[in-house]
Amino acid sequence: MKAIRTLAALGIACAVFLAGQLLAAAPMAKPEDVGISSARLKRVDELVQRHVDAGSFTGAVTLVARNGRIARLEAQGLMDLEHKTPMRKDAIFRIMSMTKPIVGTAILMMMEEGKVRLQDPISRFVPEWKNMVVAVPQDDAPSGPGAAPGNGAPAPKYYTVPAEREVTVRDLLTHTSGLVSGRISGYVNRSVAAGPKETLADYVPRLNRVPLEFQPGTRWAYSATAGFDVLSRIVEVTSGMPINEFLKKRLFDPLEMRDTTYIPPKNDPRLVTRYTRSANGLQPAEDPAFMNGVYFSGGGGLFSTATDYAQFGLMLANGGELNGRRILSPRAVELMGSVFAPDTLPGRPAGESYGLSVRVVTDPAARNTFLTQGSFGWSGAFGTHFWVDPKKHLVAIAMTQTS
């Protein structure tokens, strides 16, 4: 939420006007040259500094780009409290769930090649998924089969019924699948979780043992990792490449995202120390176990920089093309930011719908936001956030590293 509030300030700060099309590259520009107020951008500095002083996070990198040029790229605060290392503009962050729109883009690429359709059942790519079941909570029912103990919590009590239809690609892209998105499915998932040397190919088929949290398509509930891990596996099956190789060859290299990777950058001085908040202030935290260089999670495994991610955002703001390289068609980008899960669906907040791997602002007044209607983006659990405003050709990014 801190990151979201910081980015909201960027939205207020950017006094933008509609002008021109995005350029092919992303050079630096004076804010006024792209229709942004320098004076108002200074408010972002003030807001970030207030949060650093308050101990919300150690430091941040913020970026605003418009019409293909970067009008703001600033680093504030520290990368590491122990060594008092100043934050760098090229700092590397664990972007966690900001991995999801990248994997969503990979699925859209496969759709444009005719290898995947939104309505495809997952069993087309993962045959084990043919007969999924749905959990029904029941206080007096015995613990469900496969429920694994963990953290001292009692196994949830439930029974299962057949899924009324198969889970589809669209369900996973929009978090309407019910896959590992609640107490029961999350609990049972512990019994099938990937081991330290296992890959998506090992884990994804075992998810057929995990009951869905609800009937597919009936509500919105966030699938933190599993849903987009399955989508990553679909990319592997349809492209014939491991997801890390596919993204490097088809997305990161063409967009010159040189610092975006699944491999933890050990001993790189640009890697920001991760922190969590506690009663005693910010405390260092270890990386999640799946960030091991073997398991390439589509739900949250990537490392990146603000400028790298800006290349991705600018490609989307420019209708799928950047620097002479076309990644998606304009129509595919339009679909990505379209309403597939409306704000009337249970689980969604008023004014904010969900597209294909991104939140979509559909009613700024109902959402209490300054963002333009049609803006889309997503966040990461460790304090990263981005949005794309296709109407104003604007991209904004804030990166911290505090849960």
C-alpha positions as a Python dict, from the first residue, in 0.01 Angstrom:
ca = {
    (1, 'M'): (0, 0, 0),
    (2, 'K'): (293, 237, 65),
    (3, 'A'): (410, 181, -290),
    (4, 'I'): (60, 237, -423),
    (5, 'R'): (29, 565, -232),
    (6, 'T'): (368, 673, -362),
    (7, 'L'): (256, 602, -718),
    (8, 'A'): (-72, 783, -656),
    (9, 'A'): (137, 1088, -575),
    (10, 'L'): (310, 1044, -909),
    (11, 'G'): (-30, 1051, -1073),
    (12, 'I'): (-118, 1379, -901),
    (13, 'A'): (226, 1519, -976),
    (14, 'C'): (218, 1455, -1349),
    (15, 'A'): (37, 1750, -1508),
    (16, 'V'): (12, 1576, -1842),
    (17, 'F'): (-149, 1668, -2173),
    (18, 'L'): (-218, 1449, -2474),
    (19, 'A'): (48, 1487, -2741),
    (20, 'G'): (229, 1272, -2995),
    (21, 'Q'): (308, 904, -3014),
    (22, 'L'): (572, 715, -2823),
    (23, 'L'): (923, 721, -2962),
    (24, 'A'): (1114, 403, -3040),
    (25, 'A'): (1361, 427, -2751),
    (26, 'A'): (1358, 559, -2394),
    (27, 'P'): (1610, 842, -2357),
    (28, 'M'): (1599, 1095, -2074),
    (29, 'A'): (1400, 1414, -2129),
    (30, 'K'): (1317, 1730, -1940),
    (31, 'P'): (974, 1680, -1782),
    (32, 'E'): (824, 1982, -1959),
    (33, 'D'): (936, 1842, -2294),
    (34, 'V'): (695, 1552, -2246),
    (35, 'G'): (416, 1749, -2078),
    (36, 'I'): (500, 1688, -1711),
    (37, 'S'): (557, 1950, -1442),
    (38, 'S'): (906, 1952, -1286),
    (39, 'A'): (775, 2141, -985),
    (40, 'R'): (511, 1881, -914),
    (41, 'L'): (753, 1593, -960),
    (42, 'K'): (944, 1732, -660),
    (43, 'R'): (647, 1630, -446),
    (44, 'V'): (744, 1271, -513),
    (45, 'D'): (1087, 1338, -358),
    (46, 'E'): (918, 1483, -52),
    (47, 'L'): (677, 1193, -15),
    (48, 'V'): (946, 926, -53),
    (49, 'Q'): (1167, 1106, 199),
    (50, 'R'): (884, 1121, 453),
    (51, 'H'): (842, 744, 426),
    (52, 'V'): (1217, 684, 456),
    (53, 'D'): (1230, 905, 765),
    (54, 'A'): (931, 723, 913),
    (55, 'G'): (1093, 382, 856),
    (56, 'S'): (832, 262, 607),
    (57, 'F'): (1116, 146, 381),
    (58, 'T'): (1490, 209, 353),
    (59, 'G'): (1486, 372, 12),
    (60, 'A'): (1322, 378, -328),
    (61, 'V'): (1372, 427, -699),
    (62, 'T'): (1093, 610, -879),
    (63, 'L'): (1051, 656, -1253),
    (64, 'V'): (806, 839, -1477),
    (65, 'A'): (816, 816, -1856),
    (66, 'R'): (593, 972, -2116),
    (67, 'N'): (587, 963, -2494),
    (68, 'G'): (873, 715, -2490),
    (69, 'R'): (1112, 927, -2282),
    (70, 'I'): (1203, 910, -1914),
    (71, 'A'): (1118, 1236, -1739),
    (72, 'R'): (1205, 1122, -1390),
    (73, 'L'): (1451, 864, -1256),
    (74, 'E'): (1549, 921, -895),
    (75, 'A'): (1705, 711, -619),
    (76, 'Q'): (1648, 806, -254),
    (77, 'G'): (1742, 657, 80),
    (78, 'L'): (1951, 347, 135),
    (79, 'M'): (1990, 4, -24),
    (80, 'D'): (2125, -147, 297),
    (81, 'L'): (2089, -16, 652),
    (82, 'E'): (2386, -199, 802),
    (83, 'H'): (2639, -59, 555),
    (84, 'K'): (2454, 269, 487),
    (85, 'T'): (2476, 203, 114),
    (86, 'P'): (2303, 481, -83),
    (87, 'M'): (2023, 370, -315),
    (88, 'R'): (2132, 349, -679),
    (89, 'K'): (1924, 430, -986),
    (90, 'D'): (2027, 94, -1133),
    (91, 'A'): (1945, -99, -814),
    (92, 'I'): (1814, -454, -856),
    (93, 'F'): (1487, -545, -684),
    (94, 'R'): (1292, -865, -628),
    (95, 'I'): (979, -766, -817),
    (96, 'M'): (768, -1059, -695),
    (97, 'S'): (416, -1036, -846),
    (98, 'M'): (523, -781, -1105),
    (99, 'T'): (647, -1102, -1269),
    (100, 'K'): (283, -1183, -1348),
    (101, 'P'): (223, -924, -1624),
    (102, 'I'): (543, -1044, -1791),
    (103, 'V'): (415, -1402, -1791),
    (104, 'G'): (76, -1271, -1903),
    (105, 'T'): (252, -1111, -2199),
    (106, 'A'): (417, -1444, -2281),
    (107, 'I'): (73, -1610, -2288),
    (108, 'L'): (-57, -1337, -2518),
    (109, 'M'): (240, -1401, -2748),
    (110, 'M'): (145, -1769, -2762),
    (111, 'M'): (-215, -1670, -2833),
    (112, 'E'): (-105, -1458, -3127),
    (113, 'E'): (85, -1757, -3263),
    (114, 'G'): (-231, -1966, -3244),
    (115, 'K'): (-90, -2201, -2981),
    (116, 'V'): (-311, -2095, -2690),
    (117, 'R'): (-667, -1966, -2660),
    (118, 'L'): (-830, -1796, -2363),
    (119, 'Q'): (-1101, -2062, -2351),
    (120, 'D'): (-856, -2354, -2361),
    (121, 'P'): (-890, -2589, -2063),
    (122, 'I'): (-567, -2633, -1871),
    (123, 'S'): (-594, -3010, -1927),
    (124, 'R'): (-505, -2946, -2291),
    (125, 'F'): (-153, -2865, -2173),
    (126, 'V'): (-148, -3050, -1838),
    (127, 'P'): (-353, -3369, -1883),
    (128, 'E'): (-356, -3440, -1509),
    (129, 'W'): (-594, -3146, -1467),
    (130, 'K'): (-885, -3317, -1643),
    (131, 'N'): (-1102, -3388, -1338),
    (132, 'M'): (-1054, -3114, -1079),
    (133, 'V'): (-1268, -3089, -767),
    (134, 'V'): (-1390, -2796, -558),
    (135, 'A'): (-1366, -2775, -180),
    (136, 'V'): (-1677, -2706, 25),
    (137, 'P'): (-1600, -2594, 382),
    (138, 'Q'): (-1773, -2794, 653),
    (139, 'D'): (-1703, -2749, 1020),
    (140, 'D'): (-1806, -3103, 1111),
    (141, 'A'): (-1646, -3281, 815),
    (142, 'P'): (-1322, -3477, 859),
    (143, 'S'): (-1001, -3323, 735),
    (144, 'G'): (-977, -3345, 358),
    (145, 'P'): (-752, -3601, 188),
    (146, 'G'): (-405, -3470, 122),
    (147, 'A'): (-431, -3189, 378),
    (148, 'A'): (-85, -3151, 525),
    (149, 'P'): (-14, -3019, 874),
    (150, 'G'): (196, -2707, 897),
    (151, 'N'): (278, -2426, 1136),
    (152, 'G'): (66, -2589, 1404),
    (153, 'A'): (-260, -2496, 1230),
    (154, 'P'): (-534, -2759, 1224),
    (155, 'A'): (-626, -2904, 887),
    (156, 'P'): (-935, -2733, 748),
    (157, 'K'): (-1247, -2946, 735),
    (158, 'Y'): (-1420, -2980, 400),
    (159, 'Y'): (-1565, -3215, 144),
    (160, 'T'): (-1530, -3194, -234),
    (161, 'V'): (-1763, -3178, -531),
    (162, 'P'): (-1676, -3203, -901),
    (163, 'A'): (-1584, -2880, -1077),
    (164, 'E'): (-1877, -2768, -1292),
    (165, 'R'): (-1636, -2697, -1576),
    (166, 'E'): (-1264, -2716, -1639),
    (167, 'V'): (-1030, -2435, -1538),
    (168, 'T'): (-931, -2230, -1843),
    (169, 'V'): (-639, -2008, -1941),
    (170, 'R'): (-867, -1708, -1893),
    (171, 'D'): (-946, -1819, -1536),
    (172, 'L'): (-578, -1827, -1447),
    (173, 'L'): (-498, -1493, -1612),
    (174, 'T'): (-783, -1324, -1424),
    (175, 'H'): (-753, -1495, -1081),
    (176, 'T'): (-1099, -1647, -1114),
    (177, 'S'): (-983, -2011, -1110),
    (178, 'G'): (-997, -2085, -737),
    (179, 'L'): (-651, -2240, -760),
    (180, 'V'): (-455, -2202, -434),
    (181, 'S'): (-649, -1887, -354),
    (182, 'G'): (-790, -1950, -9),
    (183, 'R'): (-749, -2131, 323),
    (184, 'I'): (-833, -2484, 208),
    (185, 'S'): (-649, -2488, -123),
    (186, 'G'): (-353, -2306, 32),
    (187, 'Y'): (-333, -2564, 309),
    (188, 'V'): (-350, -2866, 80),
    (189, 'N'): (-97, -2710, -157),
    (190, 'R'): (170, -2758, 111),
    (191, 'S'): (156, -3132, 52),
    (192, 'V'): (244, -3097, -318),
    (193, 'A'): (481, -2797, -306),
    (194, 'A'): (793, -2804, -522),
    (195, 'G'): (1110, -2938, -362),
    (196, 'P'): (1443, -2752, -372),
    (197, 'K'): (1554, -2914, -700),
    (198, 'E'): (1216, -2940, -871),
    (199, 'T'): (1086, -2741, -1168),
    (200, 'L'): (749, -2630, -1299),
    (201, 'A'): (724, -2959, -1489),
    (202, 'D'): (744, -3144, -1157),
    (203, 'Y'): (505, -2926, -958),
    (204, 'V'): (226, -2820, -1194),
    (205, 'P'): (85, -3171, -1266),
    (206, 'R'): (62, -3238, -889),
    (207, 'L'): (-175, -2944, -848),
    (208, 'N'): (-451, -3176, -965),
    (209, 'R'): (-454, -3303, -605),
    (210, 'V'): (-541, -2960, -469),
    (211, 'P'): (-913, -2876, -455),
    (212, 'L'): (-1019, -2546, -605),
    (213, 'E'): (-1141, -2288, -355),
    (214, 'F'): (-1462, -2221, -553),
    (215, 'Q'): (-1626, -2307, -883),
    (216, 'P'): (-1420, -2156, -1170),
    (217, 'G'): (-1530, -1812, -1282),
    (218, 'T'): (-1769, -1745, -993),
    (219, 'R'): (-1552, -1497, -801),
    (220, 'W'): (-1214, -1321, -793),
    (221, 'A'): (-953, -1441, -542),
    (222, 'Y'): (-581, -1389, -578),
    (223, 'S'): (-369, -1690, -665),
    (224, 'A'): (-37, -1561, -531),
    (225, 'T'): (193, -1804, -710),
    (226, 'A'): (27, -2123, -834),
    (227, 'G'): (-196, -1974, -1105),
    (228, 'F'): (85, -1802, -1291),
    (229, 'D'): (322, -2092, -1229),
    (230, 'V'): (74, -2299, -1431),
    (231, 'L'): (65, -2031, -1703),
    (232, 'S'): (445, -2039, -1716),
    (233, 'R'): (430, -2414, -1765),
    (234, 'I'): (184, -2364, -2052),
    (235, 'V'): (437, -2131, -2218),
    (236, 'E'): (700, -2402, -2178),
    (237, 'V'): (476, -2668, -2331),
    (238, 'T'): (366, -2456, -2627),
    (239, 'S'): (698, -2288, -2703),
    (240, 'G'): (926, -2585, -2641),
    (241, 'M'): (1152, -2374, -2416),
    (242, 'P'): (1191, -2337, -2039),
    (243, 'I'): (1015, -2019, -1929),
    (244, 'N'): (1340, -1846, -1830),
    (245, 'E'): (1487, -1907, -2178),
    (246, 'F'): (1166, -1804, -2352),
    (247, 'L'): (1143, -1474, -2166),
    (248, 'K'): (1509, -1393, -2225),
    (249, 'K'): (1497, -1472, -2597),
    (250, 'R'): (1151, -1339, -2681),
    (251, 'L'): (1108, -1049, -2437),
    (252, 'F'): (1408, -938, -2234),
    (253, 'D'): (1669, -937, -2512),
    (254, 'P'): (1446, -757, -2768),
    (255, 'L'): (1351, -496, -2507),
    (256, 'E'): (1712, -465, -2381),
    (257, 'M'): (1607, -564, -2027),
    (258, 'R'): (1960, -671, -1940),
    (259, 'D'): (1914, -691, -1562),
    (260, 'T'): (1586, -885, -1558),
    (261, 'T'): (1642, -1249, -1464),
    (262, 'Y'): (1525, -1545, -1258),
    (263, 'I'): (1879, -1614, -1137),
    (264, 'P'): (1951, -1447, -801),
    (265, 'P'): (2233, -1197, -863),
    (266, 'K'): (2467, -1316, -587),
    (267, 'N'): (2728, -1066, -468),
    (268, 'D'): (2600, -799, -706),
    (269, 'P'): (2643, -466, -523),
    (270, 'R'): (2327, -338, -691),
    (271, 'L'): (2099, -593, -519),
    (272, 'V'): (1887, -416, -258),
    (273, 'T'): (1862, -579, 84),
    (274, 'R'): (1511, -701, 159),
    (275, 'Y'): (1345, -592, 484),
    (276, 'T'): (1027, -662, 677),
    (277, 'R'): (857, -432, 925),
    (278, 'S'): (850, -531, 1292),
    (279, 'A'): (791, -376, 1634),
    (280, 'N'): (1167, -317, 1644),
    (281, 'G'): (1179, -143, 1306),
    (282, 'L'): (1297, -278, 973),
    (283, 'Q'): (1460, -620, 992),
    (284, 'P'): (1661, -798, 715),
    (285, 'A'): (1478, -1089, 553),
    (286, 'E'): (1584, -1391, 351),
    (287, 'D'): (1473, -1456, -5),
    (288, 'P'): (1180, -1695, -56),
    (289, 'A'): (1290, -2056, -98),
    (290, 'F'): (1170, -2071, -460),
    (291, 'M'): (1423, -1805, -563),
    (292, 'N'): (1682, -2078, -606),
    (293, 'G'): (1782, -2051, -971),
    (294, 'V'): (1603, -2378, -1049),
    (295, 'Y'): (1232, -2311, -999),
    (296, 'F'): (1118, -2025, -1224),
    (297, 'S'): (798, -1901, -1064),
    (298, 'G'): (558, -1713, -1287),
    (299, 'G'): (387, -1583, -978),
    (300, 'G'): (686, -1395, -842),
    (301, 'G'): (1037, -1505, -930),
    (302, 'L'): (1198, -1225, -1128),
    (303, 'F'): (1463, -968, -1036),
    (304, 'S'): (1467, -637, -1225),
    (305, 'T'): (1549, -266, -1220),
    (306, 'A'): (1324, 37, -1261),
    (307, 'T'): (1470, 118, -1602),
    (308, 'D'): (1439, -242, -1722),
    (309, 'Y'): (1077, -260, -1617),
    (310, 'A'): (1018, 77, -1780),
    (311, 'Q'): (1114, -81, -2113),
    (312, 'F'): (840, -338, -2059),
    (313, 'G'): (589, -71, -1959),
    (314, 'L'): (679, 152, -2253),
    (315, 'M'): (629, -138, -2491),
    (316, 'L'): (275, -179, -2355),
    (317, 'A'): (208, 196, -2364),
    (318, 'N'): (324, 198, -2726),
    (319, 'G'): (81, -70, -2838),
    (320, 'G'): (320, -365, -2817),
    (321, 'E'): (628, -222, -2989),
    (322, 'L'): (945, -52, -2868),
    (323, 'N'): (1276, 34, -3027),
    (324, 'G'): (1169, -120, -3357),
    (325, 'R'): (1085, -455, -3195),
    (326, 'R'): (723, -568, -3192),
    (327, 'I'): (636, -794, -2900),
    (328, 'L'): (255, -784, -2921),
    (329, 'S'): (-4, -645, -3159),
    (330, 'P'): (-195, -334, -3049),
    (331, 'R'): (-506, -550, -3017),
    (332, 'A'): (-332, -790, -2778),
    (333, 'V'): (-227, -500, -2554),
    (334, 'E'): (-582, -367, -2568),
    (335, 'L'): (-709, -708, -2456),
    (336, 'M'): (-459, -716, -2171),
    (337, 'G'): (-606, -395, -2029),
    (338, 'S'): (-970, -486, -2101),
    (339, 'V'): (-1225, -581, -1838),
    (340, 'F'): (-1243, -959, -1803),
    (341, 'A'): (-1333, -968, -1432),
    (342, 'P'): (-1559, -667, -1364),
    (343, 'D'): (-1568, -483, -1033),
    (344, 'T'): (-1914, -633, -978),
    (345, 'L'): (-1761, -980, -946),
    (346, 'P'): (-1729, -1088, -581),
    (347, 'G'): (-1376, -1017, -464),
    (348, 'R'): (-1310, -703, -669),
    (349, 'P'): (-1316, -348, -523),
    (350, 'A'): (-1548, -83, -667),
    (351, 'G'): (-1400, 95, -966),
    (352, 'E'): (-1119, -155, -1021),
    (353, 'S'): (-1171, -447, -1255),
    (354, 'Y'): (-920, -707, -1369),
    (355, 'G'): (-779, -772, -1714),
    (356, 'L'): (-535, -1035, -1836),
    (357, 'S'): (-274, -1033, -1556),
    (358, 'V'): (-329, -666, -1457),
    (359, 'R'): (-567, -453, -1252),
    (360, 'V'): (-768, -206, -1461),
    (361, 'V'): (-909, 124, -1335),
    (362, 'T'): (-1265, 140, -1470),
    (363, 'D'): (-1410, 413, -1248),
    (364, 'P'): (-1156, 651, -1089),
    (365, 'A'): (-1418, 812, -865),
    (366, 'A'): (-1542, 480, -727),
    (367, 'R'): (-1182, 365, -679),
    (368, 'N'): (-1080, 695, -511),
    (369, 'T'): (-782, 737, -741),
    (370, 'F'): (-634, 1007, -963),
    (371, 'L'): (-541, 748, -1224),
    (372, 'T'): (-704, 781, -1564),
    (373, 'Q'): (-982, 544, -1658),
    (374, 'G'): (-823, 255, -1847),
    (375, 'S'): (-490, 270, -1661),
    (376, 'F'): (-359, -76, -1577),
    (377, 'G'): (-74, -234, -1382),
    (378, 'W'): (15, -446, -1079),
    (379, 'S'): (229, -459, -764),
    (380, 'G'): (482, -684, -590),
    (381, 'A'): (472, -810, -231),
    (382, 'F'): (811, -660, -143),
    (383, 'G'): (715, -302, -230),
    (384, 'T'): (720, -263, -609),
    (385, 'H'): (445, -113, -824),
    (386, 'F'): (382, 4, -1180),
    (387, 'W'): (108, 138, -1398),
    (388, 'V'): (57, 217, -1765),
    (389, 'D'): (-176, 493, -1879),
    (390, 'P'): (-237, 418, -2248),
    (391, 'K'): (-443, 734, -2303),
    (392, 'K'): (-165, 965, -2187),
    (393, 'H'): (122, 738, -2301),
    (394, 'L'): (249, 743, -1944),
    (395, 'V'): (441, 480, -1744),
    (396, 'A'): (515, 513, -1373),
    (397, 'I'): (720, 282, -1150),
    (398, 'A'): (806, 279, -780),
    (399, 'M'): (1042, 21, -632),
    (400, 'T'): (1122, -39, -267),
    (401, 'Q'): (1222, -364, -98),
    (402, 'T'): (1014, -387, 218),
    (403, 'S'): (723, -624, 270),
}
